[in-house]
Amino acid sequence: MKLKLIALSLILFSSVVTNAQVTRWQQAMSCEMDIDMDVETHKFTGTQELVYSNNSPDDLDQVFYYLFFNAFQPGSMMDVRSRTIEDPDSRVGDRISQLEESQQGYQNITSLKMDGADVDFKVVGTILEVNLPKTLKSGKKATFEMVFDAQVPLQIRRSGRQNTEGVRYSMTQWFPKMCEYDCMGWHAVPYVGREFHGVWGDYMVNITIDSEFVIGATGVLQNPNDIGHGYTLQDKDHPKDSKLTWKFKAENVIDFAWAADADFVHETAQVENGPLIHFIHQDDEEINENWNELKEYSVKAMEFFSENYGEYPYPQYTIIQGGDGGMEYPMITLITGKRSLGSLVGVTAHEMAHSWFQGLLATNESLYEWMDEGFTTFASGECMTHLFGDDGTPNNFRSLQGYIRLANSGAEEPMSTHADHYATNYAYGSAAYSKGSVFLNQLSYIVGEENFRAGMIEYFNTWAFHHPNPNDFIRIFEKNSNMELDWYLQHFVNSTRKIDYGISEIKGSGNSTTLSIERFDLMPMPLDVVITKKDGTVHMHNIPMVIMRGEKSPEEGYDSWTVDRDWAWTDPVYSLSLDIPVSDIAKIEIDNSSRLADVNPSNNSVDLEDGTQFIYKYDRIED
Ligand SMILES: [Zn+2]
């Protein structure tokens, strides 16, 4: 018995010391590629040497690669999905079905070896299924050598050649990429145009292309002195019709992307104690001016995100003109270039914020797209307020309106839905971007602003480079707020239950006032009931829930802060007694911070300027 106790206390002690460290296993790789692009035919050849470390506890007999370019063929899953979904993305529509052979994309594997032995493989749409010639044992490494060729499709979505602004190559999802294997197994998800997941690893990519092209890429250029093109002070004069090899190296990233054009110009801006930011865009009067102004904003944005969401660890970040809107990749973003300054800064802030949630935390976006797009939307909204000043609109206001529209539309699906599987693009987009952002903003309402801010930094410091899931995220805040928060995921993520509270009755009697507060819909929440008195003072009545086993610490901006008795979620009505005569009260509000995602805010506040003995009874109008 005594021994057992000692053992238990040792375990408890060690769990405390290892608190901030992540012990979950994950696969690792290093990937070296040599690419030779033919700018006449838009085809390229490639070799890939991938050293894969099986850090899982499982012996593997199979591996899988993504072959994303195969999506750009008539009849592909992406094509059929786009032609049959109720509300197709206008950028895709039926365009894939119209592609002629020379405009299609493909990745063709000519040979694959594992540790020198030939490998049996099969292409199934956008996935390469590989049966290993020998079992890759747990804890062992294998080297996969691949020879492949590919054709860059006409740009349809994200990657491809000749985007609408005439950028020649937007090279994203462009190479045979090892799928991720984790504690949930393989993620060999056919590409239908949505989200991504990847193996952490180092990339060394050598790209040979005609010398007049300028390239921006994930990673740091290793041979600037051979290149010129603004990567060094001295600009090289390369002979016409010659080719150059650009060598890029990136460490600890989940993907590698690049873009190239012959009209690109290249500039940089240094973030103090931070990365060097590269700006690469077409040399065009309409574009140059705004991109020149973008430099200062980008530096400030990088500083803002590093300060509020964790320190950006890479030496470099590249903003390059390309793609079909804005799309994030590790250490680089491709954005369309012909934009107003506000739009250019806005898209840059959004894509840069992805460096944290997509690039560094690298949640499996297919499964938890809201943890990427939603958190990014929240962070970039804050950054825009930081850059352009507060116009009085609460951060996240548009996301809240978007979510309320979705919740009341009948089209909502739980945020736990796989990104590819939503019935409509509308439900996916509003859940991922708007509701995901609301999730964060509302978390600060639940745990309090101070714990929320500290938690976001702690989340990054604990989980960067480790693919956190929703539970990993919420555990950070459970620990730092000392509250149980599993109910928040269950209701707000795994279901479409809605929040609707209202003040249903106010009764004054002598020196006291009694409020009846009612829960009209299924999702329970703690409530901030804010009383503004006629003397101008503002008083918080915080009502925690029993299932939280705690309450938030006081937030700033109130003349008094009272924590009232817990509300059991089974009770539809809560009675709150105040030691104030009703004649002293000017206003009663549920949540004056616009953080509670109440889908029917009309019954959340009552003005009592002309208070009488029995003054208010809310009659719910059923819709
Ligand atoms: Zn995004």
XYZ file of C-alpha atoms and ligand atoms in Angstrom:
624
model
C 0.000 0.000 0.000
C 2.758 2.375 0.966
C 4.698 1.492 -2.191
C 1.642 2.121 -4.298
C 1.221 5.531 -2.735
C 4.804 6.461 -3.474
C 4.414 5.284 -7.049
C 1.251 7.313 -7.437
C 2.818 10.456 -6.063
C 5.754 10.006 -8.439
C 3.381 9.791 -11.362
C 1.515 12.862 -10.186
C 4.750 14.744 -9.740
C 6.082 13.802 -13.157
C 2.798 14.751 -14.802
C 3.211 18.197 -13.336
C 6.769 18.654 -14.532
C 6.025 17.446 -18.049
C 2.908 19.570 -18.209
C 4.045 21.882 -20.974
C 5.696 19.240 -23.104
C 4.016 17.201 -25.763
C 4.798 13.532 -25.685
C 2.544 12.358 -28.527
C 4.438 10.591 -31.299
C 4.473 11.908 -34.840
C 6.014 10.837 -38.119
C 8.966 12.756 -39.556
C 10.651 13.046 -42.907
C 13.220 14.870 -44.953
C 12.499 15.423 -48.617
C 14.918 16.402 -51.339
C 13.643 17.187 -54.823
C 15.189 18.170 -58.150
C 12.685 19.774 -60.488
C 13.223 20.757 -64.111
C 10.500 22.963 -65.600
C 9.793 23.317 -69.306
C 8.109 26.705 -69.643
C 6.980 25.970 -73.219
C 4.993 22.812 -72.443
C 4.294 23.542 -68.737
C 5.561 20.085 -67.919
C 8.248 19.270 -65.428
C 10.291 16.280 -64.428
C 11.212 15.544 -60.865
C 13.111 13.238 -58.592
C 12.280 12.929 -54.929
C 14.313 11.303 -52.203
C 12.262 11.039 -49.045
C 13.664 9.673 -45.811
C 10.658 8.667 -43.747
C 10.844 7.966 -40.012
C 8.148 5.710 -38.684
C 7.892 7.054 -35.147
C 4.510 5.403 -34.645
C 4.100 2.330 -32.446
C 2.799 0.502 -35.539
C 4.556 -1.519 -38.228
C 3.532 -0.172 -41.634
C 2.919 -2.247 -44.776
C 1.556 0.647 -46.798
C 2.185 4.330 -47.339
C 0.161 6.895 -49.308
C 1.027 10.026 -51.283
C -1.177 12.856 -52.512
C -1.167 13.509 -56.264
C -3.155 16.750 -56.170
C -2.699 17.716 -59.843
C -4.745 14.659 -60.870
C -7.795 16.507 -59.540
C -7.650 18.747 -62.609
C -8.926 16.120 -65.027
C -12.515 15.774 -66.301
C -14.356 13.201 -64.207
C -12.100 13.571 -61.144
C -13.734 13.542 -57.708
C -13.129 17.303 -57.468
C -14.792 17.852 -60.852
C -17.835 15.720 -60.038
C -18.155 17.204 -56.575
C -18.112 20.707 -58.011
C -20.720 19.857 -60.637
C -23.090 18.170 -58.197
C -22.877 20.291 -55.031
C -25.834 22.631 -54.550
C -23.747 25.813 -54.424
C -20.467 25.292 -56.329
C -17.426 27.544 -55.894
C -17.678 29.895 -58.879
C -13.920 29.562 -59.441
C -14.381 25.854 -60.174
C -17.969 25.330 -61.412
C -17.773 22.983 -64.403
C -14.389 24.306 -65.561
C -12.503 21.075 -64.849
C -14.865 19.146 -67.124
C -14.015 21.571 -69.958
C -10.226 21.207 -69.788
C -8.515 19.988 -72.940
C -5.709 17.487 -72.565
C -2.957 20.111 -72.793
C -4.690 22.159 -70.057
C -5.217 19.340 -67.577
C -3.005 18.528 -64.638
C -1.340 15.248 -63.863
C 1.381 13.683 -61.761
C 2.774 10.572 -63.323
C 4.975 8.282 -61.221
C 7.554 6.492 -63.359
C 9.403 4.697 -60.609
C 9.387 4.285 -56.858
C 11.882 2.423 -54.720
C 12.022 1.710 -51.009
C 15.608 1.306 -49.771
C 16.599 0.377 -53.328
C 13.851 -2.221 -53.856
C 11.083 -1.709 -56.423
C 7.751 -0.814 -54.946
C 4.284 -1.851 -56.017
C 2.022 1.177 -56.366
C -1.322 2.139 -57.779
C -2.736 5.567 -58.676
C -6.305 6.044 -57.470
C -7.329 9.567 -58.489
C -5.434 12.009 -56.315
C -3.931 9.318 -54.078
C -0.965 7.047 -54.719
C -1.450 3.771 -52.860
C 1.861 2.107 -52.095
C 2.356 -1.470 -50.885
C 5.750 -1.704 -49.258
C 8.085 -4.529 -50.375
C 9.043 -4.997 -46.733
C 7.353 -3.921 -43.506
C 8.510 -0.567 -42.197
C 8.873 -1.428 -38.535
C 7.968 0.872 -35.712
C 10.919 3.130 -34.893
C 12.685 2.504 -38.237
C 13.471 4.693 -41.241
C 13.115 4.033 -44.945
C 14.284 5.948 -48.004
C 11.781 6.340 -50.829
C 13.199 7.321 -54.193
C 10.706 8.519 -56.749
C 10.946 9.627 -60.354
C 7.952 11.504 -61.677
C 6.762 13.922 -64.294
C 3.865 16.306 -64.219
C 1.858 18.803 -66.199
C 0.826 22.065 -64.569
C -2.915 22.520 -65.144
C -4.493 25.723 -66.286
C -5.284 27.507 -63.042
C -8.701 26.413 -61.783
C -8.361 26.556 -58.021
C -5.303 27.548 -55.955
C -2.548 26.031 -58.101
C -1.836 26.066 -61.812
C -0.549 28.145 -64.675
C -1.773 31.509 -65.966
C -3.927 32.807 -63.156
C -6.372 35.624 -63.906
C -3.592 38.196 -63.441
C -1.269 36.350 -65.810
C 1.136 34.958 -63.203
C 2.693 32.012 -64.972
C 3.110 29.414 -62.235
C 1.311 29.109 -58.895
C 2.942 25.924 -57.660
C 0.962 24.734 -54.676
C -0.100 21.144 -54.015
C 2.237 20.428 -56.910
C 4.452 17.459 -55.961
C 3.761 13.873 -54.821
C 3.420 14.479 -51.102
C 3.496 11.841 -48.385
C 0.195 11.647 -46.485
C 0.192 11.952 -42.712
C -0.131 8.923 -40.456
C -0.954 9.740 -36.850
C -2.739 8.293 -33.835
C -5.937 8.335 -35.902
C -4.282 6.314 -38.698
C -3.736 7.296 -42.335
C -5.243 10.466 -43.775
C -5.213 9.567 -47.476
C -8.076 11.938 -48.258
C -8.950 12.373 -51.948
C -8.555 16.016 -52.972
C -11.856 17.716 -53.750
C -10.545 21.248 -53.370
C -10.627 21.832 -49.655
C -8.270 21.391 -46.727
C -4.860 19.863 -46.027
C -2.729 17.925 -43.583
C 0.974 17.096 -43.782
C 4.007 15.399 -42.275
C 6.516 17.585 -40.432
C 9.814 17.593 -42.233
C 12.723 19.345 -43.878
C 12.660 20.186 -47.568
C 15.551 20.804 -49.924
C 14.090 21.713 -53.307
C 16.148 22.573 -56.380
C 14.096 24.142 -59.153
C 15.583 24.574 -62.611
C 13.741 27.059 -64.825
C 14.460 29.581 -67.613
C 16.716 32.311 -66.324
C 14.273 35.200 -66.832
C 11.852 33.724 -64.267
C 11.848 34.943 -60.664
C 10.829 32.445 -57.977
C 9.520 32.857 -54.439
C 9.163 29.736 -52.308
C 8.777 28.115 -48.927
C 12.263 28.017 -47.437
C 15.354 30.139 -47.752
C 17.247 30.542 -51.016
C 20.599 28.804 -50.636
C 22.391 30.190 -53.682
C 21.464 33.887 -53.981
C 24.787 34.713 -55.559
C 24.064 32.471 -58.550
C 20.632 33.974 -58.965
C 20.525 37.771 -58.678
C 16.916 38.848 -59.311
C 16.950 41.051 -56.248
C 17.985 38.230 -53.933
C 21.399 39.882 -53.843
C 22.444 43.483 -54.205
C 24.192 42.833 -57.432
C 21.807 41.953 -60.220
C 23.005 39.261 -62.563
C 22.694 39.510 -66.293
C 21.827 35.969 -67.306
C 22.275 34.942 -70.956
C 18.977 34.502 -72.813
C 17.625 30.972 -73.264
C 19.700 29.693 -70.388
C 18.369 27.975 -67.296
C 19.051 28.593 -63.637
C 18.712 26.328 -60.640
C 17.162 27.890 -57.528
C 17.929 25.981 -54.333
C 15.515 26.361 -51.418
C 15.797 24.872 -47.966
C 13.011 24.779 -45.366
C 13.206 23.172 -41.955
C 10.317 21.736 -39.970
C 7.432 22.587 -42.280
C 4.359 20.617 -43.386
C 4.411 21.608 -47.074
C 6.417 23.325 -49.761
C 5.001 25.856 -52.252
C 6.421 28.229 -54.844
C 5.445 30.605 -57.625
C 7.298 31.922 -60.652
C 6.856 34.555 -63.309
C 9.096 36.388 -65.760
C 7.643 39.814 -64.824
C 8.204 39.542 -61.101
C 10.120 42.144 -59.126
C 11.431 41.420 -55.683
C 11.793 43.553 -52.542
C 12.269 42.888 -48.840
C 11.516 44.385 -45.433
C 13.200 43.327 -42.211
C 11.223 42.761 -39.016
C 13.341 43.767 -36.047
C 14.254 40.609 -34.126
C 12.074 38.738 -36.604
C 12.017 37.373 -40.118
C 12.970 39.022 -43.388
C 9.768 39.502 -45.383
C 9.988 39.090 -49.165
C 7.529 40.818 -51.505
C 7.364 39.450 -55.035
C 4.918 40.818 -57.593
C 4.540 41.767 -61.235
C 6.199 44.994 -62.264
C 3.062 46.980 -63.017
C 2.265 50.580 -62.122
C -1.172 49.635 -60.796
C 0.372 47.062 -58.463
C 3.691 48.592 -57.434
C 2.317 51.472 -55.372
C 0.095 49.420 -53.048
C 2.688 46.663 -52.720
C 5.215 49.274 -51.712
C 2.873 50.445 -48.937
C 2.165 46.840 -47.999
C 5.723 46.493 -46.674
C 5.218 48.608 -43.571
C 1.858 46.998 -42.772
C 3.305 43.499 -43.165
C 6.131 44.226 -40.751
C 3.627 45.547 -38.193
C 1.332 42.553 -38.724
C 4.197 40.117 -38.195
C 5.114 41.908 -34.968
C 1.478 41.891 -33.820
C 0.982 38.158 -34.395
C 4.326 37.264 -32.808
C 3.459 39.261 -29.724
C -0.105 37.964 -29.323
C -0.028 34.429 -30.693
C 3.543 33.182 -30.215
C 6.872 33.987 -31.777
C 7.267 33.333 -35.510
C 10.224 30.958 -35.638
C 11.323 30.919 -39.293
C 13.926 33.319 -40.679
C 11.764 34.336 -43.599
C 8.224 34.961 -44.857
C 7.292 35.550 -48.495
C 4.251 37.352 -49.886
C 4.003 36.594 -53.575
C 1.483 37.437 -56.260
C -0.256 34.307 -57.513
C -3.107 31.905 -56.912
C -6.775 32.865 -57.028
C -7.397 34.998 -53.958
C -5.224 34.243 -50.983
C -3.860 30.944 -49.833
C -1.492 30.090 -47.038
C 1.520 27.797 -47.106
C 4.446 27.432 -44.727
C 6.676 30.524 -44.921
C 4.832 31.821 -47.996
C 1.463 33.057 -49.158
C 0.131 33.409 -52.672
C -2.298 36.299 -53.081
C -3.781 38.051 -56.081
C -2.030 41.380 -56.531
C -4.360 43.910 -58.144
C -6.152 45.106 -55.026
C -6.947 48.283 -53.148
C -4.554 48.883 -50.271
C -7.169 47.870 -47.674
C -7.912 44.629 -49.456
C -4.223 43.918 -50.019
C -3.394 44.427 -46.339
C -6.510 42.495 -45.290
C -5.693 39.421 -47.332
C -2.039 39.577 -46.266
C -3.002 39.792 -42.575
C -5.344 36.828 -42.959
C -2.820 34.638 -44.788
C -0.014 35.657 -42.461
C -2.149 34.720 -39.421
C -2.451 31.277 -40.989
C 1.297 30.877 -40.372
C 0.301 30.250 -36.761
C -2.781 28.091 -37.098
C -2.167 26.291 -40.396
C 1.618 26.439 -40.655
C 2.912 26.090 -37.101
C 0.156 24.512 -35.025
C -0.916 22.648 -38.154
C -4.141 21.168 -36.915
C -5.565 18.585 -39.307
C -7.613 21.089 -41.290
C -9.775 18.468 -42.944
C -11.090 17.390 -39.570
C -10.950 20.667 -37.652
C -11.081 23.382 -40.298
C -12.572 25.826 -37.766
C -9.371 25.638 -35.679
C -7.510 26.964 -38.695
C -9.844 29.257 -40.652
C -11.844 30.388 -37.630
C -8.876 31.158 -35.409
C -7.145 32.850 -38.347
C -10.224 34.993 -39.007
C -10.277 36.028 -35.353
C -6.555 36.856 -35.205
C -6.459 38.726 -38.512
C -9.526 40.758 -37.489
C -7.661 41.862 -34.377
C -4.602 42.653 -36.442
C -6.610 44.851 -38.829
C -7.960 46.833 -35.865
C -4.380 47.171 -34.656
C -3.228 48.410 -38.081
C -6.086 50.729 -39.016
C -7.533 51.704 -35.633
C -10.794 50.894 -33.898
C -13.847 52.033 -35.870
C -16.163 51.112 -33.002
C -17.247 47.787 -34.475
C -16.361 44.992 -32.049
C -13.748 42.602 -33.416
C -15.525 39.550 -34.649
C -18.818 41.393 -35.235
C -19.090 40.245 -38.858
C -18.283 36.682 -37.857
C -21.001 36.803 -35.208
C -23.548 38.080 -37.728
C -22.435 35.390 -40.203
C -22.795 32.678 -37.584
C -26.252 33.872 -36.448
C -27.412 33.841 -40.080
C -26.089 30.291 -40.441
C -27.625 29.102 -37.167
C -31.024 30.442 -38.178
C -30.772 29.272 -41.813
C -31.517 25.586 -41.315
C -28.366 24.756 -43.324
C -26.010 24.496 -40.353
C -24.025 21.294 -39.774
C -21.850 20.586 -36.719
C -18.316 22.007 -36.922
C -17.067 18.469 -36.295
C -18.111 17.632 -39.874
C -15.157 16.695 -42.120
C -14.391 19.724 -44.317
C -15.017 17.728 -47.499
C -18.343 16.354 -46.351
C -20.481 19.440 -45.720
C -23.623 19.365 -47.864
C -23.088 22.940 -49.051
C -20.162 25.295 -49.498
C -22.207 27.825 -47.529
C -22.450 25.637 -44.429
C -18.756 24.783 -44.648
C -17.618 28.382 -45.130
C -19.786 29.896 -42.418
C -18.878 27.156 -39.938
C -15.147 27.226 -40.642
C -14.639 30.999 -40.823
C -17.481 32.641 -38.902
C -18.465 30.104 -36.259
C -14.809 29.145 -35.734
C -13.973 32.764 -35.035
C -17.025 33.095 -32.769
C -15.831 29.984 -30.919
C -12.646 31.830 -29.887
C -14.285 35.133 -29.091
C -16.871 33.343 -26.958
C -14.137 31.359 -25.208
C -12.741 34.661 -23.944
C -16.245 35.411 -22.606
C -16.295 32.075 -20.760
C -12.788 32.003 -19.280
C -12.240 35.777 -19.096
C -10.003 37.975 -21.223
C -6.850 37.500 -19.145
C -6.914 33.691 -19.179
C -7.853 33.757 -22.828
C -4.818 35.845 -23.821
C -2.413 33.798 -21.719
C -3.980 30.597 -23.038
C -3.461 31.504 -26.698
C 0.276 31.973 -26.114
C 0.441 28.808 -24.046
C -1.428 26.897 -26.742
C 1.210 27.938 -29.254
C 4.161 27.257 -26.966
C 2.798 23.818 -26.064
C 1.476 22.629 -29.410
C 3.417 24.358 -32.208
C 4.843 21.693 -34.554
C 2.503 19.009 -33.147
C -0.928 18.955 -34.900
C -3.165 19.724 -31.880
C -6.817 18.624 -31.899
C -9.834 20.308 -30.255
C -9.287 18.486 -26.981
C -5.638 19.563 -26.822
C -6.792 23.126 -27.335
C -9.530 23.148 -24.720
C -7.322 21.414 -22.131
C -4.975 24.427 -22.201
C -7.870 26.628 -21.113
C -9.266 24.120 -18.632
C -5.913 24.141 -16.879
C -5.294 27.866 -16.924
C -8.849 28.827 -15.916
C -9.428 25.951 -13.513
C -12.752 25.205 -15.172
C -14.277 22.218 -16.872
C -14.934 23.137 -20.505
C -15.729 19.863 -22.299
C -19.388 20.909 -22.528
C -18.326 23.823 -24.754
C -16.899 21.479 -27.396
C -19.839 19.108 -27.079
C -22.476 21.742 -27.709
C -20.774 24.341 -29.887
C -18.544 22.082 -32.017
C -20.146 18.645 -32.078
C -23.726 19.828 -32.393
C -25.736 22.650 -33.933
C -27.450 23.533 -30.690
C -28.088 27.209 -30.328
C -27.763 29.763 -27.545
C -30.803 31.874 -26.779
C -31.200 33.483 -23.411
C -33.568 36.273 -22.534
C -34.741 38.444 -19.674
C -38.329 37.310 -19.299
C -39.501 39.222 -16.258
C -38.409 42.068 -13.989
C -40.206 42.701 -10.710
C -39.437 45.510 -8.331
C -40.419 45.385 -4.681
C -39.191 47.981 -2.212
C -35.389 48.028 -2.200
C -34.963 44.908 -4.287
C -35.452 43.797 -7.854
C -35.927 40.247 -9.106
C -35.051 39.161 -12.645
C -36.291 36.025 -14.332
C -33.758 34.931 -16.905
C -34.776 32.197 -19.269
C -32.939 29.725 -21.472
C -35.056 29.455 -24.632
C -32.826 27.082 -26.615
C -30.752 23.999 -25.841
C -27.177 25.177 -25.411
C -26.320 26.266 -21.860
C -23.868 29.092 -21.198
C -22.618 31.074 -18.236
C -24.206 34.520 -18.252
C -22.887 38.015 -17.707
C -25.847 40.063 -16.518
C -24.847 43.704 -16.568
C -26.789 46.304 -14.581
C -26.291 49.950 -15.458
C -27.602 52.197 -12.728
C -29.037 55.637 -13.275
C -25.997 57.075 -11.484
C -23.891 55.775 -14.405
C -22.175 52.919 -12.565
C -22.004 49.503 -14.218
C -22.353 46.297 -12.176
C -21.575 42.768 -13.301
C -23.525 39.750 -12.129
C -21.663 36.722 -13.395
C -23.710 33.504 -13.345
C -21.465 30.445 -13.785
C -22.810 26.985 -14.567
C -22.636 23.980 -12.245
C -20.890 21.950 -14.980
C -18.020 24.462 -15.166
C -16.840 23.766 -11.598
C -15.534 27.301 -11.425
C -15.966 30.810 -12.763
C -13.968 33.374 -14.673
C -11.865 35.982 -12.934
C -13.218 39.531 -12.991
C -12.737 41.501 -16.189
C -12.043 45.198 -16.455
C -14.607 47.930 -16.932
C -17.090 47.345 -14.094
C -17.765 49.208 -10.854
C -18.557 45.937 -9.107
C -18.264 42.258 -9.941
C -20.553 39.735 -8.223
C -20.443 36.016 -8.821
C -23.964 34.651 -8.313
C -24.983 31.079 -7.564
C -24.341 28.455 -10.278
C -27.031 27.741 -12.857
C -27.812 24.048 -13.456
C -28.237 23.417 -17.185
C -31.383 21.415 -16.492
C -33.156 24.550 -15.192
C -34.816 26.567 -17.921
C -35.323 29.606 -15.676
C -32.991 31.372 -13.239
C -34.079 33.918 -10.720
C -31.605 36.686 -9.875
C -32.268 38.938 -6.902
C -30.629 42.343 -6.755
C -30.401 44.591 -3.730
C -31.289 47.633 -5.777
C -34.654 49.329 -6.105
C -35.873 49.026 -9.657
C -36.181 52.816 -9.811
C -32.342 53.053 -9.632
C -31.792 50.848 -12.683
C -31.294 52.372 -16.123
C -30.535 49.235 -18.128
C -30.212 45.466 -17.768
C -28.264 43.516 -20.391
C -27.157 39.952 -20.913
C -23.545 40.211 -22.176
C -22.621 43.789 -23.016
C -19.436 42.639 -24.799
C -20.948 41.036 -27.941
C -19.071 37.823 -27.232
C -22.038 35.583 -26.385
C -23.323 33.997 -29.603
C -26.976 34.425 -28.730
C -28.947 33.758 -31.918
C -31.825 35.945 -30.757
C -30.352 39.013 -29.065
C -33.627 40.958 -29.168
C -34.608 39.818 -25.653
C -31.166 40.374 -24.118
C -31.520 43.914 -22.867
C -34.165 46.050 -21.263
C -34.138 49.814 -20.863
C -35.755 50.889 -17.591
C -35.435 54.633 -17.739
C -39.128 55.015 -16.765
C -39.208 52.199 -14.197
C -42.433 51.305 -12.378
C -43.349 48.632 -9.851
C -44.018 45.873 -12.391
C -42.465 46.911 -15.582
C -41.439 44.182 -17.914
C -42.552 40.814 -19.169
C -41.108 39.360 -22.326
C -43.483 37.340 -24.447
C -41.568 35.136 -26.780
C -42.799 35.329 -30.321
C -42.442 31.918 -31.897
C -41.117 31.867 -35.441
Zn -7.903 31.388 -44.527
